[in-house]
CSV table of C-alpha atoms and ligand atoms in Angstrom, one decimal:
chain,number,residue,atom,x,y,z
A,1,MET,CA,16.9,-10.6,8.0
A,2,ASP,CA,16.3,-7.3,6.2
A,3,ASP,CA,19.4,-5.9,7.7
A,4,PHE,CA,21.4,-8.9,6.8
A,5,ILE,CA,20.2,-8.6,3.2
A,6,ALA,CA,21.0,-4.8,3.1
A,7,ARG,CA,24.5,-5.4,4.3
A,8,LEU,CA,25.3,-8.2,1.8
A,9,PRO,CA,27.6,-7.0,-1.0
A,10,LYS,CA,25.7,-7.8,-4.2
A,11,ALA,CA,26.0,-7.5,-8.0
A,12,GLU,CA,22.9,-7.0,-10.2
A,13,LEU,CA,23.0,-8.8,-13.6
A,14,HIS,CA,19.5,-8.4,-14.9
A,15,LEU,CA,18.2,-4.9,-15.0
A,16,HIS,CA,16.7,-3.0,-17.9
A,17,ILE,CA,17.6,0.7,-17.7
A,18,GLU,CA,14.3,1.6,-19.5
A,19,GLY,CA,12.5,-0.4,-16.8
A,20,THR,CA,13.9,1.8,-14.0
A,21,LEU,CA,11.8,4.8,-14.9
A,22,GLU,CA,10.1,5.9,-11.7
A,23,PRO,CA,6.7,7.5,-12.1
A,24,GLU,CA,8.0,10.8,-10.6
A,25,LEU,CA,10.7,11.0,-13.2
A,26,ALA,CA,8.3,9.9,-16.0
A,27,LEU,CA,5.9,12.7,-15.1
A,28,ARG,CA,8.7,15.3,-14.9
A,29,LEU,CA,10.1,14.3,-18.3
A,30,ALA,CA,6.6,14.2,-19.9
A,31,GLU,CA,6.1,17.8,-18.8
A,32,LYS,CA,9.6,19.0,-19.8
A,33,ASN,CA,9.5,17.3,-23.2
A,34,GLN,CA,5.8,18.3,-23.7
A,35,ILE,CA,4.7,14.8,-24.3
A,36,ASP,CA,1.0,13.8,-24.0
A,37,PHE,CA,1.2,11.3,-21.2
A,38,PRO,CA,-1.9,9.4,-20.0
A,39,TYR,CA,-1.1,9.8,-16.3
A,40,GLN,CA,-1.1,13.1,-14.3
A,41,THR,CA,-0.1,11.6,-10.9
A,42,VAL,CA,2.2,9.0,-9.5
A,43,GLU,CA,-0.8,7.1,-8.2
A,44,GLN,CA,-2.5,7.1,-11.6
A,45,MET,CA,0.6,5.6,-13.2
A,46,GLN,CA,1.1,3.0,-10.4
A,47,ALA,CA,-2.5,2.0,-10.8
A,48,ALA,CA,-1.7,0.8,-14.3
A,49,PHE,CA,1.0,-1.6,-12.9
A,50,ASP,CA,-1.5,-4.4,-12.8
A,51,PHE,CA,-0.2,-7.0,-15.3
A,52,THR,CA,-1.6,-10.2,-16.6
A,53,ASP,CA,1.4,-11.4,-18.5
A,54,LEU,CA,4.7,-10.3,-20.1
A,55,GLN,CA,3.0,-8.5,-23.0
A,56,SER,CA,0.7,-6.5,-20.9
A,57,PHE,CA,3.8,-5.1,-19.1
A,58,LEU,CA,5.8,-4.6,-22.3
A,59,ASP,CA,3.0,-2.4,-23.7
A,60,LEU,CA,3.2,0.0,-20.8
A,61,TYR,CA,7.0,-0.2,-20.7
A,62,TYR,CA,7.4,0.8,-24.3
A,63,ALA,CA,4.7,3.6,-24.0
A,64,SER,CA,6.3,5.0,-20.9
A,65,ILE,CA,9.9,5.2,-22.2
A,66,GLY,CA,8.5,7.7,-24.8
A,67,VAL,CA,9.0,10.5,-22.3
A,68,VAL,CA,12.8,9.9,-22.2
A,69,ARG,CA,14.2,11.8,-25.2
A,70,THR,CA,17.5,13.7,-24.7
A,71,GLU,CA,21.0,12.7,-23.7
A,72,GLU,CA,20.4,14.4,-20.3
A,73,ASP,CA,17.2,12.4,-19.8
A,74,PHE,CA,19.1,9.1,-20.4
A,75,HIS,CA,21.8,10.4,-18.0
A,76,ASP,CA,19.2,11.2,-15.3
A,77,LEU,CA,17.4,7.9,-15.7
A,78,THR,CA,20.6,6.0,-15.3
A,79,LEU,CA,22.0,8.0,-12.4
A,80,ALA,CA,18.8,7.6,-10.5
A,81,TYR,CA,19.1,3.8,-10.8
A,82,LEU,CA,22.7,3.8,-9.8
A,83,LYS,CA,22.0,5.8,-6.7
A,84,LYS,CA,19.3,3.4,-5.6
A,85,ALA,CA,21.4,0.4,-6.4
A,86,ALA,CA,24.5,1.8,-4.5
A,87,SER,CA,22.2,2.5,-1.5
A,88,GLN,CA,21.3,-1.2,-1.4
A,89,ASN,CA,25.0,-2.2,-1.4
A,90,VAL,CA,25.0,-3.2,-5.1
A,91,ARG,CA,28.7,-2.9,-6.0
A,92,HIS,CA,28.5,-3.9,-9.6
A,93,THR,CA,25.7,-3.9,-12.1
A,94,GLU,CA,25.4,-5.1,-15.7
A,95,ILE,CA,22.7,-3.1,-17.3
A,96,PHE,CA,20.6,-3.8,-20.4
A,97,PHE,CA,19.6,-1.1,-22.8
A,98,ASP,CA,17.1,-1.5,-25.7
A,99,PRO,CA,18.4,0.8,-28.4
A,100,GLN,CA,15.6,-0.1,-30.9
A,101,SER,CA,13.0,1.3,-28.5
A,102,HIS,CA,14.7,4.7,-29.0
A,103,THR,CA,16.1,4.6,-32.5
A,104,ASP,CA,12.6,3.6,-33.8
A,105,ARG,CA,11.3,6.9,-32.5
A,106,GLY,CA,14.1,9.0,-34.1
A,107,ILE,CA,16.6,9.2,-31.2
A,108,PRO,CA,20.1,8.6,-32.4
A,109,PHE,CA,22.0,5.5,-31.0
A,110,GLU,CA,24.8,7.9,-29.9
A,111,THR,CA,22.5,10.1,-27.8
A,112,VAL,CA,21.2,7.1,-25.9
A,113,LEU,CA,24.7,5.7,-25.3
A,114,LYS,CA,26.3,9.0,-24.3
A,115,GLY,CA,23.6,9.7,-21.8
A,116,ILE,CA,23.9,6.3,-20.2
A,117,THR,CA,27.7,6.0,-20.2
A,118,SER,CA,28.2,9.5,-18.7
A,119,ALA,CA,26.0,8.4,-15.8
A,120,LEU,CA,27.9,5.1,-15.5
A,121,LYS,CA,31.2,7.0,-15.2
A,122,GLN,CA,29.7,9.3,-12.5
A,123,GLY,CA,28.4,6.2,-10.7
A,124,GLN,CA,31.9,4.8,-10.6
A,125,THR,CA,33.6,8.0,-9.4
A,126,GLU,CA,31.0,9.4,-7.0
A,127,LEU,CA,29.1,6.3,-5.8
A,128,GLY,CA,31.8,3.6,-6.2
A,129,ILE,CA,29.5,1.4,-8.2
A,130,SER,CA,31.1,-0.5,-11.1
A,131,SER,CA,29.1,-1.2,-14.2
A,132,GLN,CA,28.9,-2.8,-17.6
A,133,LEU,CA,26.5,-2.3,-20.5
A,134,ILE,CA,24.7,-5.0,-22.4
A,135,LEU,CA,22.9,-4.1,-25.7
A,136,SER,CA,19.6,-6.1,-25.9
A,137,PHE,CA,17.9,-6.7,-29.2
A,138,LEU,CA,14.1,-6.7,-29.2
A,139,ARG,CA,13.0,-10.1,-30.3
A,140,HIS,CA,9.5,-9.1,-31.5
A,141,LEU,CA,11.3,-7.0,-34.2
A,142,SER,CA,13.1,-8.6,-37.2
A,143,ALA,CA,16.5,-10.2,-37.3
A,144,GLU,CA,17.4,-7.5,-39.9
A,145,SER,CA,16.6,-4.8,-37.5
A,146,ALA,CA,18.8,-6.5,-34.9
A,147,MET,CA,21.6,-6.7,-37.4
A,148,GLU,CA,21.3,-3.0,-38.2
A,149,THR,CA,21.4,-2.2,-34.5
A,150,LEU,CA,24.5,-4.3,-34.1
A,151,GLN,CA,26.2,-2.3,-36.9
A,152,GLN,CA,25.2,1.0,-35.1
A,153,ALA,CA,26.9,-0.3,-32.0
A,154,LEU,CA,30.2,-1.3,-33.6
A,155,PRO,CA,31.8,2.2,-33.3
A,156,PHE,CA,31.1,2.0,-29.6
A,157,ARG,CA,32.3,-1.6,-29.2
A,158,ASP,CA,34.6,-0.7,-26.2
A,159,GLN,CA,31.7,0.7,-24.2
A,160,ILE,CA,29.4,-2.3,-24.5
A,161,ILE,CA,30.4,-5.6,-23.0
A,162,GLY,CA,27.8,-7.9,-24.5
A,163,VAL,CA,24.5,-8.5,-26.3
A,164,GLY,CA,21.3,-9.9,-25.1
A,165,LEU,CA,17.7,-10.7,-26.3
A,166,ASP,CA,14.6,-9.4,-24.6
A,167,SER,CA,10.9,-8.5,-25.2
A,168,SER,CA,8.0,-10.8,-26.2
A,169,GLU,CA,9.4,-14.3,-25.8
A,170,LEU,CA,6.6,-16.6,-27.1
A,171,GLY,CA,6.8,-17.0,-30.9
A,172,HIS,CA,10.2,-15.4,-31.1
A,173,PRO,CA,12.7,-18.2,-30.3
A,174,PRO,CA,16.5,-17.6,-30.1
A,175,SER,CA,16.9,-19.4,-33.4
A,176,LYS,CA,15.5,-16.3,-35.2
A,177,PHE,CA,18.7,-14.5,-34.3
A,178,VAL,CA,21.4,-17.0,-35.0
A,179,ASN,CA,23.2,-14.8,-37.6
A,180,VAL,CA,23.1,-11.6,-35.5
A,181,PHE,CA,24.6,-13.4,-32.4
A,182,ALA,CA,27.3,-15.1,-34.6
A,183,GLU,CA,28.2,-11.7,-35.9
A,184,ALA,CA,28.2,-10.2,-32.4
A,185,ARG,CA,30.5,-13.0,-31.1
A,186,ARG,CA,32.8,-12.4,-34.1
A,187,HIS,CA,33.3,-8.8,-32.7
A,188,GLY,CA,34.0,-10.1,-29.3
A,189,PHE,CA,30.7,-9.3,-27.5
A,190,ARG,CA,29.8,-11.5,-24.6
A,191,VAL,CA,26.4,-13.2,-25.0
A,192,VAL,CA,23.3,-13.5,-22.7
A,193,CYS,CA,19.7,-14.3,-23.6
A,194,HIS,CA,16.3,-14.0,-22.0
A,195,ALA,CA,14.9,-17.6,-22.2
A,196,GLY,CA,12.5,-19.7,-20.2
A,197,GLU,CA,10.6,-16.8,-18.7
A,198,GLU,CA,7.3,-17.4,-20.6
A,199,GLY,CA,8.9,-19.5,-23.3
A,200,PRO,CA,9.4,-23.3,-23.0
A,201,PRO,CA,12.6,-25.0,-21.8
A,202,GLU,CA,13.6,-25.6,-25.5
A,203,TYR,CA,14.2,-21.9,-25.8
A,204,ILE,CA,16.9,-22.2,-23.1
A,205,THR,CA,18.5,-25.0,-25.0
A,206,GLU,CA,18.4,-23.0,-28.3
A,207,ALA,CA,20.0,-20.0,-26.5
A,208,LEU,CA,22.9,-22.2,-25.3
A,209,ASP,CA,23.4,-24.2,-28.5
A,210,LEU,CA,22.5,-21.8,-31.2
A,211,LEU,CA,23.4,-18.4,-29.7
A,212,HIS,CA,26.1,-19.7,-27.4
A,213,ALA,CA,24.7,-17.8,-24.5
A,214,GLU,CA,27.0,-17.7,-21.5
A,215,ARG,CA,24.2,-16.7,-19.1
A,216,ILE,CA,20.4,-17.2,-19.2
A,217,ASP,CA,18.1,-14.4,-18.1
A,218,HIS,CA,15.2,-15.8,-16.1
A,219,GLY,CA,15.5,-19.4,-17.1
A,220,VAL,CA,12.9,-20.5,-14.5
A,221,ARG,CA,11.1,-22.8,-16.9
A,222,CYS,CA,14.2,-25.0,-16.9
A,223,MET,CA,12.5,-26.7,-13.9
A,224,GLU,CA,10.2,-28.5,-16.3
A,225,ASP,CA,13.0,-30.4,-17.9
A,226,ALA,CA,15.1,-32.7,-15.7
A,227,ASP,CA,17.8,-33.2,-18.4
A,228,LEU,CA,18.1,-29.5,-18.8
A,229,ILE,CA,18.5,-28.9,-15.0
A,230,THR,CA,21.3,-31.5,-15.0
A,231,ARG,CA,23.0,-29.7,-17.9
A,232,LEU,CA,22.7,-26.2,-16.4
A,233,ALA,CA,24.0,-27.5,-13.1
A,234,ASN,CA,26.9,-29.4,-14.6
A,235,GLU,CA,28.0,-26.6,-16.8
A,236,GLN,CA,27.3,-24.0,-14.1
A,237,ILE,CA,25.4,-21.8,-16.5
A,238,PRO,CA,24.3,-18.7,-14.5
A,239,LEU,CA,20.6,-17.9,-14.4
A,240,THR,CA,19.6,-14.4,-13.6
A,241,VAL,CA,16.3,-14.9,-11.8
A,242,CYS,CA,13.9,-12.0,-11.1
A,243,PRO,CA,11.4,-13.2,-8.4
A,244,LEU,CA,9.1,-10.1,-8.1
A,245,SER,CA,8.9,-9.8,-11.9
A,246,ASN,CA,7.9,-13.4,-12.2
A,247,VAL,CA,5.1,-13.1,-9.8
A,248,ARG,CA,3.9,-9.7,-11.1
A,249,LEU,CA,3.9,-11.0,-14.7
A,250,CYS,CA,2.0,-14.2,-13.6
A,251,VAL,CA,4.8,-16.7,-14.4
A,252,PHE,CA,4.0,-18.0,-10.9
A,253,LYS,CA,0.8,-17.3,-9.0
A,254,THR,CA,2.4,-16.5,-5.7
A,255,MET,CA,6.0,-16.2,-4.4
A,256,SER,CA,5.6,-19.4,-2.4
A,257,GLU,CA,5.3,-21.2,-5.7
A,258,HIS,CA,8.5,-19.7,-7.0
A,259,PRO,CA,11.2,-22.4,-7.8
A,260,LEU,CA,14.2,-20.3,-6.6
A,261,LYS,CA,14.9,-22.6,-3.6
A,262,ARG,CA,14.5,-25.7,-5.6
A,263,MET,CA,16.9,-24.2,-8.2
A,264,LEU,CA,19.5,-23.6,-5.5
A,265,ASP,CA,19.0,-27.1,-4.1
A,266,ALA,CA,19.5,-28.5,-7.6
A,267,GLY,CA,22.9,-27.0,-7.7
A,268,LEU,CA,22.1,-24.3,-10.3
A,269,LEU,CA,24.1,-21.0,-10.3
A,270,VAL,CA,21.1,-18.7,-9.6
A,271,THR,CA,21.2,-15.0,-8.9
A,272,VAL,CA,18.5,-12.6,-7.7
A,273,ASN,CA,17.7,-9.4,-9.7
A,274,SER,CA,15.1,-6.8,-10.1
A,275,ASP,CA,14.4,-6.6,-13.9
A,276,ASP,CA,12.2,-3.5,-14.0
A,277,PRO,CA,12.1,-2.4,-10.4
A,278,PRO,CA,9.4,0.4,-10.1
A,279,TYR,CA,7.0,-1.7,-12.3
A,280,PHE,CA,7.3,-4.7,-9.9
A,281,SER,CA,7.6,-2.8,-6.6
A,282,GLY,CA,11.2,-3.7,-5.7
A,283,TYR,CA,14.9,-3.2,-6.3
A,284,VAL,CA,17.3,-6.0,-5.5
A,285,ASN,CA,17.0,-6.0,-1.7
A,286,GLU,CA,13.2,-6.2,-1.9
A,287,ASN,CA,13.6,-9.1,-4.3
A,288,PHE,CA,15.9,-10.9,-1.8
A,289,ALA,CA,13.5,-10.1,1.1
A,290,ALA,CA,10.5,-11.4,-0.8
A,291,VAL,CA,12.1,-14.8,-1.6
A,292,GLN,CA,13.6,-15.1,1.8
A,293,LYS,CA,10.2,-14.7,3.4
A,294,ALA,CA,8.1,-16.8,1.0
A,295,LEU,CA,10.7,-19.6,0.7
A,296,ASN,CA,12.2,-19.5,4.2
A,297,LEU,CA,15.7,-19.0,2.9
A,298,SER,CA,18.5,-19.2,5.4
A,299,GLN,CA,21.4,-16.7,5.8
A,300,ASP,CA,23.6,-19.3,4.0
A,301,ASP,CA,21.2,-19.3,1.0
A,302,LEU,CA,21.3,-15.5,0.9
A,303,LYS,CA,25.1,-15.5,1.0
A,304,THR,CA,25.2,-18.1,-1.8
A,305,LEU,CA,22.9,-15.9,-3.9
A,306,ALA,CA,25.0,-12.8,-3.3
A,307,GLN,CA,28.3,-14.7,-4.0
A,308,ASN,CA,26.7,-16.2,-7.2
A,309,SER,CA,26.0,-12.7,-8.4
A,310,PHE,CA,29.7,-11.8,-8.5
A,311,GLU,CA,30.6,-15.3,-9.8
A,312,ALA,CA,28.1,-15.0,-12.7
A,313,SER,CA,29.2,-11.5,-13.7
A,314,PHE,CA,31.6,-10.5,-16.5
A,315,LEU,CA,34.1,-9.1,-14.1
A,316,SER,CA,37.7,-10.4,-14.1
A,317,LYS,CA,38.6,-12.9,-11.4
A,318,ASP,CA,40.5,-10.3,-9.4
A,319,LYS,CA,37.7,-7.7,-9.5
A,320,LYS,CA,35.1,-10.3,-8.5
A,321,GLN,CA,37.2,-11.1,-5.4
A,322,SER,CA,37.8,-7.5,-4.4
A,323,LEU,CA,34.2,-6.4,-4.8
A,324,LYS,CA,32.8,-9.4,-3.0
A,325,SER,CA,34.9,-8.8,0.1
A,326,LEU,CA,34.8,-5.0,0.3
B,1,LIG,N1,12.1,-6.2,-21.2
B,1,LIG,C1,12.0,-5.6,-20.0
B,1,LIG,N2,11.7,-6.5,-19.0
B,1,LIG,C2,11.6,-7.7,-19.7
B,1,LIG,C3,11.3,-9.0,-19.3
B,1,LIG,N3,11.0,-9.4,-18.0
B,1,LIG,N4,11.2,-10.0,-20.2
B,1,LIG,C4,11.4,-9.7,-21.5
B,1,LIG,N5,11.7,-8.5,-21.9
B,1,LIG,C5,11.8,-7.5,-21.0
B,2,LIG,ZN1,14.5,-8.9,-18.3
């Protein structure tokens, strides 16, 4: 099965570039940038990857990204992820970046974007991996801060395909950001939204009705609302599910309790993704392998998941077809 998974052409649609920081790179950048970092070894840092909920992870995620400072650092971070993804037969990836986690510590928006996009170009030419970039607003910050961030992105409109919403979900419903997303849509950005990870099913409905999200990130708590399941299935709204993340952040106690198989059986357009791979011990293939084993997925289920990943992407119809069958 592991070989079958490795050979499947895949797209990855839920991946935070800040969450791809491997401990080795974190330690190297901390030393280079002379940043006081609480860990001296890979093992020490990995020992901290013991999370009780989303917030306990986010605290470490924001602290660790402090070592990434220069355009070259952002380039190296992104290229390392692309190499790993390409090695797992990921042919297309739609990557989140959180500009506020950098601009808030004095790093210009342009520095972040240039570092990431130069690596994306190199990924296309040298690794053959296609990519898009999604700007994600931090929902624990204010709507005003999100609006300022959107304004900073406008000069680079052609390099960013869409906008999303991430960070601490509970207490920060999509409704908080209606105006920002309306403005983003006015400028032609595609819309996705983290919802129904820790937050209730109502947040998924808000993301669809108020933000006009075209894709829901996580969305696993839709399984608590039969009418919502029917709606998501009828409208074929893609859900970018991240199984290892869900278990490591205690959304589900064990992988055998994960609803992915039930979601597939309900006719939902689900995809499998890695979210923040080093923190949750797995890139996309390890996520496929973990759900396959725990939920006894068939080769047909795995093929459906891989096909869904292209279907749910923001690629053109022709590009979807050609990447799927390469
Ligand atoms: N930022 C990075 N990973 C995230 C997740 N799983 N949920 C919300 N925000 C995030
Ligand atoms: Zn996420």
